[in-house]
Amino acid sequence: GNHGTLAERRAIAATLAEGEARAELLKRALGFVMSQAVKLGFRGEALAEAIAAGNAVLVEAARTYSPSKGVT
């Protein structure tokens, strides 16, 4: 069957790799957000709110992250 040109397959692979990199970034950073919120003394509802806010920042960072561009 036709699976696209080599360039098309490479573009798909690059897109998948970026998605995997974003998922890994979120996974690793989530633990950091949680540990920092606890370390800063948040408890109860404030802890949940701090983690939610941190997660929102992480999602935005992951959305704009591009491994091919490096850190900017």
PDB file of N, CA and C in Angstrom:
ATOM      1  N   GLY A   1       0.819  -1.200   0.000  1.00  0.00           N
ATOM      2  CA  GLY A   1       0.000   0.000   0.000  1.00  0.00           C
ATOM      3  C   GLY A   1       0.850   1.245   0.000  1.00  0.00           C
ATOM      4  N   ASN A   2       0.211   2.332  -0.288  1.00  0.00           N
ATOM      5  CA  ASN A   2       0.897   3.622  -0.328  1.00  0.00           C
ATOM      6  C   ASN A   2       0.915   4.222   1.076  1.00  0.00           C
ATOM      7  N   HIS A   3       2.112   4.421   1.590  1.00  0.00           N
ATOM      8  CA  HIS A   3       2.265   4.987   2.933  1.00  0.00           C
ATOM      9  C   HIS A   3       2.870   6.381   2.870  1.00  0.00           C
ATOM     10  N   GLY A   4       2.760   7.038   1.725  1.00  0.00           N
ATOM     11  CA  GLY A   4       3.280   8.389   1.571  1.00  0.00           C
ATOM     12  C   GLY A   4       4.730   8.387   1.160  1.00  0.00           C
ATOM     13  N   THR A   5       5.184   9.555   0.797  1.00  0.00           N
ATOM     14  CA  THR A   5       6.575   9.707   0.404  1.00  0.00           C
ATOM     15  C   THR A   5       7.470   9.636   1.626  1.00  0.00           C
ATOM     16  N   LEU A   6       8.746   9.513   1.376  1.00  0.00           N
ATOM     17  CA  LEU A   6       9.709   9.492   2.478  1.00  0.00           C
ATOM     18  C   LEU A   6       9.616  10.792   3.277  1.00  0.00           C
ATOM     19  N   ALA A   7       9.491  11.913   2.589  1.00  0.00           N
ATOM     20  CA  ALA A   7       9.376  13.203   3.280  1.00  0.00           C
ATOM     21  C   ALA A   7       8.120  13.250   4.142  1.00  0.00           C
ATOM     22  N   GLU A   8       7.014  12.731   3.646  1.00  0.00           N
ATOM     23  CA  GLU A   8       5.763  12.711   4.416  1.00  0.00           C
ATOM     24  C   GLU A   8       5.908  11.820   5.642  1.00  0.00           C
ATOM     25  N   ARG A   9       6.537  10.673   5.472  1.00  0.00           N
ATOM     26  CA  ARG A   9       6.736   9.763   6.621  1.00  0.00           C
ATOM     27  C   ARG A   9       7.647  10.396   7.659  1.00  0.00           C
ATOM     28  N   ARG A  10       8.684  11.108   7.202  1.00  0.00           N
ATOM     29  CA  ARG A  10       9.589  11.780   8.147  1.00  0.00           C
ATOM     30  C   ARG A  10       8.860  12.896   8.896  1.00  0.00           C
ATOM     31  N   ALA A  11       7.998  13.632   8.205  1.00  0.00           N
ATOM     32  CA  ALA A  11       7.233  14.702   8.851  1.00  0.00           C
ATOM     33  C   ALA A  11       6.305  14.135   9.914  1.00  0.00           C
ATOM     34  N   ILE A  12       5.674  13.018   9.613  1.00  0.00           N
ATOM     35  CA  ILE A  12       4.784  12.356  10.586  1.00  0.00           C
ATOM     36  C   ILE A  12       5.594  11.886  11.787  1.00  0.00           C
ATOM     37  N   ALA A  13       6.750  11.288  11.535  1.00  0.00           N
ATOM     38  CA  ALA A  13       7.609  10.811  12.629  1.00  0.00           C
ATOM     39  C   ALA A  13       8.064  11.979  13.507  1.00  0.00           C
ATOM     40  N   ALA A  14       8.409  13.108  12.896  1.00  0.00           N
ATOM     41  CA  ALA A  14       8.840  14.278  13.663  1.00  0.00           C
ATOM     42  C   ALA A  14       7.700  14.803  14.527  1.00  0.00           C
ATOM     43  N   THR A  15       6.492  14.825  13.974  1.00  0.00           N
ATOM     44  CA  THR A  15       5.321  15.275  14.726  1.00  0.00           C
ATOM     45  C   THR A  15       5.065  14.363  15.920  1.00  0.00           C
ATOM     46  N   LEU A  16       5.156  13.070  15.705  1.00  0.00           N
ATOM     47  CA  LEU A  16       4.969  12.110  16.803  1.00  0.00           C
ATOM     48  C   LEU A  16       6.046  12.286  17.866  1.00  0.00           C
ATOM     49  N   ALA A  17       7.283  12.488  17.445  1.00  0.00           N
ATOM     50  CA  ALA A  17       8.382  12.667  18.404  1.00  0.00           C
ATOM     51  C   ALA A  17       8.164  13.925  19.232  1.00  0.00           C
ATOM     52  N   GLU A  18       7.698  15.018  18.614  1.00  0.00           N
ATOM     53  CA  GLU A  18       7.426  16.242  19.374  1.00  0.00           C
ATOM     54  C   GLU A  18       6.300  16.019  20.372  1.00  0.00           C
ATOM     55  N   GLY A  19       5.276  15.273  19.973  1.00  0.00           N
ATOM     56  CA  GLY A  19       4.176  14.959  20.890  1.00  0.00           C
ATOM     57  C   GLY A  19       4.659  14.146  22.078  1.00  0.00           C
ATOM     58  N   GLU A  20       5.538  13.180  21.806  1.00  0.00           N
ATOM     59  CA  GLU A  20       6.102  12.369  22.884  1.00  0.00           C
ATOM     60  C   GLU A  20       6.980  13.222  23.796  1.00  0.00           C
ATOM     61  N   ALA A  21       7.726  14.152  23.225  1.00  0.00           N
ATOM     62  CA  ALA A  21       8.574  15.029  24.029  1.00  0.00           C
ATOM     63  C   ALA A  21       7.714  15.910  24.929  1.00  0.00           C
ATOM     64  N   ARG A  22       6.600  16.414  24.407  1.00  0.00           N
ATOM     65  CA  ARG A  22       5.691  17.231  25.219  1.00  0.00           C
ATOM     66  C   ARG A  22       5.109  16.421  26.368  1.00  0.00           C
ATOM     67  N   ALA A  23       4.695  15.194  26.069  1.00  0.00           N
ATOM     68  CA  ALA A  23       4.119  14.337  27.107  1.00  0.00           C
ATOM     69  C   ALA A  23       5.146  14.060  28.208  1.00  0.00           C
ATOM     70  N   GLU A  24       6.380  13.807  27.816  1.00  0.00           N
ATOM     71  CA  GLU A  24       7.444  13.549  28.794  1.00  0.00           C
ATOM     72  C   GLU A  24       7.736  14.804  29.614  1.00  0.00           C
ATOM     73  N   LEU A  25       7.752  15.963  28.960  1.00  0.00           N
ATOM     74  CA  LEU A  25       7.959  17.223  29.658  1.00  0.00           C
ATOM     75  C   LEU A  25       6.884  17.427  30.725  1.00  0.00           C
ATOM     76  N   LEU A  26       5.635  17.215  30.352  1.00  0.00           N
ATOM     77  CA  LEU A  26       4.529  17.383  31.311  1.00  0.00           C
ATOM     78  C   LEU A  26       4.645  16.399  32.463  1.00  0.00           C
ATOM     79  N   LYS A  27       4.939  15.150  32.142  1.00  0.00           N
ATOM     80  CA  LYS A  27       5.028  14.114  33.172  1.00  0.00           C
ATOM     81  C   LYS A  27       6.109  14.450  34.202  1.00  0.00           C
ATOM     82  N   ARG A  28       7.271  14.841  33.715  1.00  0.00           N
ATOM     83  CA  ARG A  28       8.378  15.146  34.628  1.00  0.00           C
ATOM     84  C   ARG A  28       8.128  16.424  35.417  1.00  0.00           C
ATOM     85  N   ALA A  29       7.563  17.415  34.772  1.00  0.00           N
ATOM     86  CA  ALA A  29       7.372  18.709  35.425  1.00  0.00           C
ATOM     87  C   ALA A  29       6.229  18.678  36.435  1.00  0.00           C
ATOM     88  N   LEU A  30       5.265  17.805  36.251  1.00  0.00           N
ATOM     89  CA  LEU A  30       4.145  17.715  37.187  1.00  0.00           C
ATOM     90  C   LEU A  30       4.638  17.390  38.593  1.00  0.00           C
ATOM     91  N   GLY A  31       5.534  16.445  38.705  1.00  0.00           N
ATOM     92  CA  GLY A  31       6.097  16.107  40.011  1.00  0.00           C
ATOM     93  C   GLY A  31       6.825  17.283  40.632  1.00  0.00           C
ATOM     94  N   PHE A  32       7.520  18.055  39.807  1.00  0.00           N
ATOM     95  CA  PHE A  32       8.217  19.242  40.287  1.00  0.00           C
ATOM     96  C   PHE A  32       7.227  20.271  40.820  1.00  0.00           C
ATOM     97  N   VAL A  33       6.143  20.517  40.080  1.00  0.00           N
ATOM     98  CA  VAL A  33       5.123  21.477  40.511  1.00  0.00           C
ATOM     99  C   VAL A  33       4.542  21.048  41.854  1.00  0.00           C
ATOM    100  N   MET A  34       4.215  19.778  41.968  1.00  0.00           N
ATOM    101  CA  MET A  34       3.627  19.276  43.218  1.00  0.00           C
ATOM    102  C   MET A  34       4.609  19.430  44.373  1.00  0.00           C
ATOM    103  N   SER A  35       5.866  19.060  44.166  1.00  0.00           N
ATOM    104  CA  SER A  35       6.842  19.142  45.264  1.00  0.00           C
ATOM    105  C   SER A  35       7.091  20.592  45.669  1.00  0.00           C
ATOM    106  N   GLN A  36       7.128  21.502  44.696  1.00  0.00           N
ATOM    107  CA  GLN A  36       7.346  22.911  45.025  1.00  0.00           C
ATOM    108  C   GLN A  36       6.158  23.501  45.778  1.00  0.00           C
ATOM    109  N   ALA A  37       4.949  23.124  45.396  1.00  0.00           N
ATOM    110  CA  ALA A  37       3.759  23.630  46.095  1.00  0.00           C
ATOM    111  C   ALA A  37       3.766  23.178  47.556  1.00  0.00           C
ATOM    112  N   VAL A  38       4.132  21.940  47.788  1.00  0.00           N
ATOM    113  CA  VAL A  38       4.208  21.428  49.162  1.00  0.00           C
ATOM    114  C   VAL A  38       5.344  22.120  49.908  1.00  0.00           C
ATOM    115  N   LYS A  39       6.504  22.254  49.247  1.00  0.00           N
ATOM    116  CA  LYS A  39       7.672  22.886  49.861  1.00  0.00           C
ATOM    117  C   LYS A  39       7.385  24.340  50.256  1.00  0.00           C
ATOM    118  N   LEU A  40       6.561  25.013  49.461  1.00  0.00           N
ATOM    119  CA  LEU A  40       6.209  26.397  49.752  1.00  0.00           C
ATOM    120  C   LEU A  40       5.144  26.525  50.841  1.00  0.00           C
ATOM    121  N   GLY A  41       4.657  25.389  51.332  1.00  0.00           N
ATOM    122  CA  GLY A  41       3.756  25.412  52.468  1.00  0.00           C
ATOM    123  C   GLY A  41       2.268  25.424  52.144  1.00  0.00           C
ATOM    124  N   PHE A  42       1.919  25.223  50.883  1.00  0.00           N
ATOM    125  CA  PHE A  42       0.495  25.165  50.539  1.00  0.00           C
ATOM    126  C   PHE A  42      -0.121  23.902  51.139  1.00  0.00           C
ATOM    127  N   ARG A  43      -1.344  24.036  51.628  1.00  0.00           N
ATOM    128  CA  ARG A  43      -2.071  22.912  52.215  1.00  0.00           C
ATOM    129  C   ARG A  43      -3.529  22.981  51.781  1.00  0.00           C
ATOM    130  N   GLY A  44      -4.181  21.833  51.787  1.00  0.00           N
ATOM    131  CA  GLY A  44      -5.615  21.768  51.514  1.00  0.00           C
ATOM    132  C   GLY A  44      -6.004  22.360  50.174  1.00  0.00           C
ATOM    133  N   GLU A  45      -7.037  23.206  50.198  1.00  0.00           N
ATOM    134  CA  GLU A  45      -7.565  23.808  48.966  1.00  0.00           C
ATOM    135  C   GLU A  45      -6.513  24.684  48.287  1.00  0.00           C
ATOM    136  N   ALA A  46      -5.714  25.396  49.066  1.00  0.00           N
ATOM    137  CA  ALA A  46      -4.652  26.242  48.494  1.00  0.00           C
ATOM    138  C   ALA A  46      -3.632  25.391  47.741  1.00  0.00           C
ATOM    139  N   LEU A  47      -3.341  24.191  48.262  1.00  0.00           N
ATOM    140  CA  LEU A  47      -2.418  23.278  47.590  1.00  0.00           C
ATOM    141  C   LEU A  47      -2.993  22.861  46.242  1.00  0.00           C
ATOM    142  N   ALA A  48      -4.261  22.487  46.228  1.00  0.00           N
ATOM    143  CA  ALA A  48      -4.914  22.080  44.984  1.00  0.00           C
ATOM    144  C   ALA A  48      -4.911  23.224  43.968  1.00  0.00           C
ATOM    145  N   GLU A  49      -5.173  24.433  44.443  1.00  0.00           N
ATOM    146  CA  GLU A  49      -5.178  25.604  43.552  1.00  0.00           C
ATOM    147  C   GLU A  49      -3.780  25.903  43.017  1.00  0.00           C
ATOM    148  N   ALA A  50      -2.770  25.785  43.862  1.00  0.00           N
ATOM    149  CA  ALA A  50      -1.395  26.035  43.421  1.00  0.00           C
ATOM    150  C   ALA A  50      -0.970  25.016  42.373  1.00  0.00           C
ATOM    151  N   ILE A  51      -1.321  23.757  42.588  1.00  0.00           N
ATOM    152  CA  ILE A  51      -0.982  22.710  41.622  1.00  0.00           C
ATOM    153  C   ILE A  51      -1.732  22.935  40.307  1.00  0.00           C
ATOM    154  N   ALA A  52      -3.006  23.299  40.389  1.00  0.00           N
ATOM    155  CA  ALA A  52      -3.780  23.576  39.178  1.00  0.00           C
ATOM    156  C   ALA A  52      -3.170  24.738  38.390  1.00  0.00           C
ATOM    157  N   ALA A  53      -2.771  25.785  39.090  1.00  0.00           N
ATOM    158  CA  ALA A  53      -2.148  26.934  38.418  1.00  0.00           C
ATOM    159  C   ALA A  53      -0.819  26.533  37.785  1.00  0.00           C
ATOM    160  N   GLY A  54      -0.034  25.763  38.507  1.00  0.00           N
ATOM    161  CA  GLY A  54       1.240  25.283  37.967  1.00  0.00           C
ATOM    162  C   GLY A  54       1.042  24.413  36.747  1.00  0.00           C
ATOM    163  N   ASN A  55       0.019  23.560  36.799  1.00  0.00           N
ATOM    164  CA  ASN A  55      -0.275  22.689  35.661  1.00  0.00           C
ATOM    165  C   ASN A  55      -0.699  23.494  34.443  1.00  0.00           C
ATOM    166  N   ALA A  56      -1.459  24.561  34.652  1.00  0.00           N
ATOM    167  CA  ALA A  56      -1.890  25.411  33.534  1.00  0.00           C
ATOM    168  C   ALA A  56      -0.673  26.032  32.851  1.00  0.00           C
ATOM    169  N   VAL A  57       0.302  26.458  33.647  1.00  0.00           N
ATOM    170  CA  VAL A  57       1.525  27.016  33.082  1.00  0.00           C
ATOM    171  C   VAL A  57       2.290  25.935  32.319  1.00  0.00           C
ATOM    172  N   LEU A  58       2.339  24.738  32.878  1.00  0.00           N
ATOM    173  CA  LEU A  58       3.019  23.631  32.203  1.00  0.00           C
ATOM    174  C   LEU A  58       2.395  23.310  30.855  1.00  0.00           C
ATOM    175  N   VAL A  59       1.073  23.262  30.813  1.00  0.00           N
ATOM    176  CA  VAL A  59       0.384  22.942  29.564  1.00  0.00           C
ATOM    177  C   VAL A  59       0.701  24.004  28.506  1.00  0.00           C
ATOM    178  N   GLU A  60       0.709  25.265  28.904  1.00  0.00           N
ATOM    179  CA  GLU A  60       1.048  26.337  27.960  1.00  0.00           C
ATOM    180  C   GLU A  60       2.501  26.207  27.507  1.00  0.00           C
ATOM    181  N   ALA A  61       3.397  25.901  28.422  1.00  0.00           N
ATOM    182  CA  ALA A  61       4.803  25.719  28.054  1.00  0.00           C
ATOM    183  C   ALA A  61       4.961  24.546  27.097  1.00  0.00           C
ATOM    184  N   ALA A  62       4.277  23.456  27.369  1.00  0.00           N
ATOM    185  CA  ALA A  62       4.365  22.285  26.499  1.00  0.00           C
ATOM    186  C   ALA A  62       3.766  22.577  25.124  1.00  0.00           C
ATOM    187  N   ARG A  63       2.713  23.397  25.101  1.00  0.00           N
ATOM    188  CA  ARG A  63       2.062  23.725  23.832  1.00  0.00           C
ATOM    189  C   ARG A  63       3.018  24.503  22.924  1.00  0.00           C
ATOM    190  N   THR A  64       3.832  25.349  23.497  1.00  0.00           N
ATOM    191  CA  THR A  64       4.726  26.180  22.699  1.00  0.00           C
ATOM    192  C   THR A  64       6.125  25.592  22.561  1.00  0.00           C
ATOM    193  N   TYR A  65       6.397  24.485  23.256  1.00  0.00           N
ATOM    194  CA  TYR A  65       7.700  23.850  23.228  1.00  0.00           C
ATOM    195  C   TYR A  65       7.954  23.166  21.895  1.00  0.00           C
ATOM    196  N   SER A  66       9.142  23.327  21.363  1.00  0.00           N
ATOM    197  CA  SER A  66       9.535  22.642  20.135  1.00  0.00           C
ATOM    198  C   SER A  66      10.961  22.118  20.312  1.00  0.00           C
ATOM    199  N   PRO A  67      11.122  20.799  20.412  1.00  0.00           N
ATOM    200  CA  PRO A  67      12.453  20.242  20.603  1.00  0.00           C
ATOM    201  C   PRO A  67      13.418  20.641  19.481  1.00  0.00           C
ATOM    202  N   SER A  68      12.891  20.835  18.286  1.00  0.00           N
ATOM    203  CA  SER A  68      13.756  21.191  17.163  1.00  0.00           C
ATOM    204  C   SER A  68      14.297  22.614  17.289  1.00  0.00           C
ATOM    205  N   LYS A  69      13.617  23.466  18.060  1.00  0.00           N
ATOM    206  CA  LYS A  69      14.084  24.841  18.246  1.00  0.00           C
ATOM    207  C   LYS A  69      14.996  24.975  19.452  1.00  0.00           C
ATOM    208  N   GLY A  70      14.973  24.013  20.337  1.00  0.00           N
ATOM    209  CA  GLY A  70      15.780  24.092  21.546  1.00  0.00           C
ATOM    210  C   GLY A  70      15.116  25.007  22.562  1.00  0.00           C
ATOM    211  N   VAL A  71      15.853  25.361  23.574  1.00  0.00           N
ATOM    212  CA  VAL A  71      15.339  26.210  24.638  1.00  0.00           C
ATOM    213  C   VAL A  71      15.539  27.665  24.241  1.00  0.00           C
ATOM    214  N   THR A  72      14.460  28.453  24.385  1.00  0.00           N
ATOM    215  CA  THR A  72      14.570  29.876  24.052  1.00  0.00           C
ATOM    216  C   THR A  72      14.150  30.707  25.247  1.00  0.00           C
TER     217      THR A  72
END
